[in-house]
């Protein structure tokens, strides 16, 4: 009986730690109007310039664009690629994407992913694939939403303006 009580106490403590960890997650919401320079005030201007420089130094997160495109082409399957850099299905772009995200400051991570999605949108439109643009971009936003957490960067999740709440059926 004492062993059962000890096991129950350990299980309860473990569940408590999981709940506490889950409540600490950070989410950043990107507002497209602010990103395009139509708002944000002076305090945001310096940060935005700094973010723009960081994003440009990381080649507009080209490896993240390639990773998201790869997943969109697979229909969004294989939710976690290369989790922990060693397990799961390999993606040739995942590690590079995570490295690029880790080079950005915390406040620039989601903005960088938003810019990467914008670059993807332009490239898809230039290829003349207008009918698929909206669907592919929504899928890319869904992938990008959890990408910081998969790469173990902060914030652990991003929300993008106009993003559908769930892509799960």
Tab-separated table of C-alpha atoms in Angstrom:
chain	number	residue	atom	x	y	z
A	1	UNK	CA	0.000	0.000	0.000
A	2	UNK	CA	2.889	2.349	0.815
A	3	UNK	CA	4.385	1.702	-2.620
A	4	UNK	CA	1.064	2.553	-4.245
A	5	UNK	CA	0.832	5.810	-2.283
A	6	UNK	CA	4.415	6.712	-3.248
A	7	UNK	CA	3.677	5.976	-6.893
A	8	UNK	CA	0.535	8.127	-6.764
A	9	UNK	CA	2.490	11.004	-5.189
A	10	UNK	CA	5.198	10.802	-7.869
A	11	UNK	CA	2.579	10.682	-10.640
A	12	UNK	CA	0.794	13.708	-9.178
A	13	UNK	CA	4.061	15.652	-8.952
A	14	UNK	CA	4.906	14.722	-12.542
A	15	UNK	CA	1.497	15.894	-13.780
A	16	UNK	CA	1.935	19.140	-11.861
A	17	UNK	CA	5.276	19.761	-13.597
A	18	UNK	CA	3.712	19.128	-17.000
A	19	UNK	CA	0.890	21.584	-16.306
A	20	UNK	CA	3.325	24.231	-15.033
A	21	UNK	CA	5.572	23.760	-18.081
A	22	UNK	CA	2.622	24.043	-20.460
A	23	UNK	CA	1.435	27.247	-18.817
A	24	UNK	CA	4.809	28.934	-19.384
A	25	UNK	CA	4.637	28.701	-23.190
A	26	UNK	CA	4.827	32.021	-25.007
A	27	UNK	CA	2.797	33.020	-28.039
A	28	UNK	CA	3.464	36.037	-30.232
A	29	UNK	CA	0.785	37.393	-32.571
A	30	UNK	CA	2.027	39.067	-35.733
A	31	UNK	CA	-0.080	41.943	-37.023
A	32	UNK	CA	0.511	42.405	-40.762
A	33	UNK	CA	-0.305	46.136	-40.601
A	34	UNK	CA	2.411	46.721	-38.015
A	35	UNK	CA	4.865	44.674	-40.079
A	36	UNK	CA	4.203	46.840	-43.112
A	37	UNK	CA	5.103	49.993	-41.194
A	38	UNK	CA	1.590	51.428	-40.711
A	39	UNK	CA	1.707	51.317	-36.936
A	40	UNK	CA	3.759	50.389	-33.939
A	41	UNK	CA	4.970	53.760	-32.647
A	42	UNK	CA	8.551	54.863	-32.088
A	43	UNK	CA	9.434	52.156	-29.595
A	44	UNK	CA	8.680	49.501	-32.192
A	45	UNK	CA	10.591	51.254	-34.986
A	46	UNK	CA	14.052	50.508	-33.539
A	47	UNK	CA	13.100	46.898	-32.833
A	48	UNK	CA	11.587	46.521	-36.306
A	49	UNK	CA	14.755	47.877	-37.951
A	50	UNK	CA	16.865	45.559	-35.846
A	51	UNK	CA	14.630	42.617	-36.769
A	52	UNK	CA	14.800	43.516	-40.447
A	53	UNK	CA	18.588	43.497	-40.283
A	54	UNK	CA	18.633	40.156	-38.483
A	55	UNK	CA	16.193	38.628	-40.973
A	56	UNK	CA	18.226	39.883	-43.933
A	57	UNK	CA	21.406	38.476	-42.393
A	58	UNK	CA	19.689	35.082	-42.260
A	59	UNK	CA	18.741	35.379	-45.968
A	60	UNK	CA	15.045	35.856	-45.101
A	61	UNK	CA	15.088	32.413	-43.453
A	62	UNK	CA	15.554	30.722	-46.841
A	63	UNK	CA	16.082	27.319	-45.205
A	64	UNK	CA	12.789	27.742	-43.300
A	65	UNK	CA	11.056	28.626	-46.567
A	66	UNK	CA	12.451	25.450	-48.105
A	67	UNK	CA	11.429	23.389	-45.080
A	68	UNK	CA	7.872	24.766	-45.138
A	69	UNK	CA	7.624	24.254	-48.901
A	70	UNK	CA	8.809	20.655	-48.488
A	71	UNK	CA	6.103	20.037	-45.875
A	72	UNK	CA	3.402	21.759	-47.968
A	73	UNK	CA	4.327	19.505	-50.881
A	74	UNK	CA	3.930	16.474	-48.610
A	75	UNK	CA	0.504	17.727	-47.602
A	76	UNK	CA	1.665	18.707	-44.107
A	77	UNK	CA	2.294	15.091	-43.093
A	78	UNK	CA	4.996	14.141	-40.591
A	79	UNK	CA	4.198	16.866	-38.064
A	80	UNK	CA	7.564	16.680	-36.296
A	81	UNK	CA	10.665	16.439	-38.412
A	82	UNK	CA	13.967	15.512	-36.886
A	83	UNK	CA	12.779	16.275	-33.370
A	84	UNK	CA	15.816	16.861	-31.214
A	85	UNK	CA	18.156	16.565	-34.219
A	86	UNK	CA	18.354	12.863	-34.274
A	87	UNK	CA	14.956	11.218	-34.191
A	88	UNK	CA	12.055	11.121	-36.551
A	89	UNK	CA	11.914	11.638	-40.271
A	90	UNK	CA	14.821	13.653	-41.661
A	91	UNK	CA	14.367	16.903	-43.535
A	92	UNK	CA	17.401	18.350	-45.223
A	93	UNK	CA	16.251	21.883	-44.334
A	94	UNK	CA	15.012	21.473	-40.761
A	95	UNK	CA	18.375	21.785	-38.997
A	96	UNK	CA	19.378	24.819	-41.073
A	97	UNK	CA	16.021	26.436	-40.384
A	98	UNK	CA	16.421	25.907	-36.641
A	99	UNK	CA	19.948	27.324	-36.776
A	100	UNK	CA	18.638	30.411	-38.586
A	101	UNK	CA	15.792	30.879	-36.090
A	102	UNK	CA	18.235	30.648	-33.185
A	103	UNK	CA	20.253	33.505	-34.709
A	104	UNK	CA	17.233	35.830	-34.405
A	105	UNK	CA	16.384	37.599	-31.168
A	106	UNK	CA	13.261	36.336	-29.403
A	107	UNK	CA	11.180	39.308	-30.523
A	108	UNK	CA	12.125	38.716	-34.167
A	109	UNK	CA	11.395	34.990	-34.519
A	110	UNK	CA	7.752	35.236	-35.566
A	111	UNK	CA	8.368	38.337	-37.659
A	112	UNK	CA	11.109	36.416	-39.495
A	113	UNK	CA	8.768	33.517	-40.200
A	114	UNK	CA	6.110	35.968	-41.413
A	115	UNK	CA	8.655	37.474	-43.810
A	116	UNK	CA	9.672	33.981	-44.979
A	117	UNK	CA	6.017	33.195	-45.748
A	118	UNK	CA	5.738	36.508	-47.615
A	119	UNK	CA	8.743	35.531	-49.742
A	120	UNK	CA	7.120	32.159	-50.441
A	121	UNK	CA	3.898	33.902	-51.499
A	122	UNK	CA	5.789	36.102	-53.975
A	123	UNK	CA	7.654	33.156	-55.470
A	124	UNK	CA	4.482	31.082	-55.863
A	125	UNK	CA	2.702	34.007	-57.530
A	126	UNK	CA	5.641	34.569	-59.878
A	127	UNK	CA	5.390	30.933	-60.938
A	128	UNK	CA	1.820	31.639	-62.021
A	129	UNK	CA	0.161	29.249	-59.577
A	130	UNK	CA	-2.503	31.704	-58.429
A	131	UNK	CA	-5.175	29.096	-57.695
A	132	UNK	CA	-3.057	27.317	-55.109
A	133	UNK	CA	-1.485	30.353	-53.425
A	134	UNK	CA	-4.009	30.832	-50.615
A	135	UNK	CA	-4.187	27.153	-49.664
A	136	UNK	CA	-0.404	26.747	-49.678
A	137	UNK	CA	0.155	29.910	-47.663
A	138	UNK	CA	-2.396	28.799	-45.041
A	139	UNK	CA	-0.564	25.465	-44.798
A	140	UNK	CA	2.782	27.270	-44.488
A	141	UNK	CA	1.374	29.444	-41.665
A	142	UNK	CA	0.161	26.335	-39.867
A	143	UNK	CA	3.630	24.787	-40.180
A	144	UNK	CA	5.382	28.017	-39.123
A	145	UNK	CA	3.105	28.357	-36.087
A	146	UNK	CA	4.788	25.446	-34.283
A	147	UNK	CA	8.226	25.673	-35.871
A	148	UNK	CA	9.876	27.710	-33.069
A	149	UNK	CA	8.798	25.130	-30.498
A	150	UNK	CA	10.077	22.288	-32.655
A	151	UNK	CA	13.413	24.117	-32.887
A	152	UNK	CA	13.362	24.785	-29.140
A	153	UNK	CA	13.471	28.566	-29.562
A	154	UNK	CA	11.366	31.295	-27.992
A	155	UNK	CA	8.590	32.064	-28.367
A	156	UNK	CA	7.522	28.453	-28.681
A	157	UNK	CA	4.594	29.311	-30.962
A	158	UNK	CA	3.610	32.078	-33.392
A	159	UNK	CA	0.174	33.267	-34.458
A	160	UNK	CA	-0.216	34.983	-37.812
A	161	UNK	CA	-2.911	37.450	-38.880
A	162	UNK	CA	-5.546	35.707	-40.998
A	163	UNK	CA	-4.386	32.252	-39.934
A	164	UNK	CA	-6.982	29.527	-39.832
A	165	UNK	CA	-7.234	28.198	-36.312
A	166	UNK	CA	-6.814	24.540	-37.150
A	167	UNK	CA	-5.662	22.525	-40.106
A	168	UNK	CA	-6.565	19.201	-38.484
A	169	UNK	CA	-9.548	17.361	-39.841
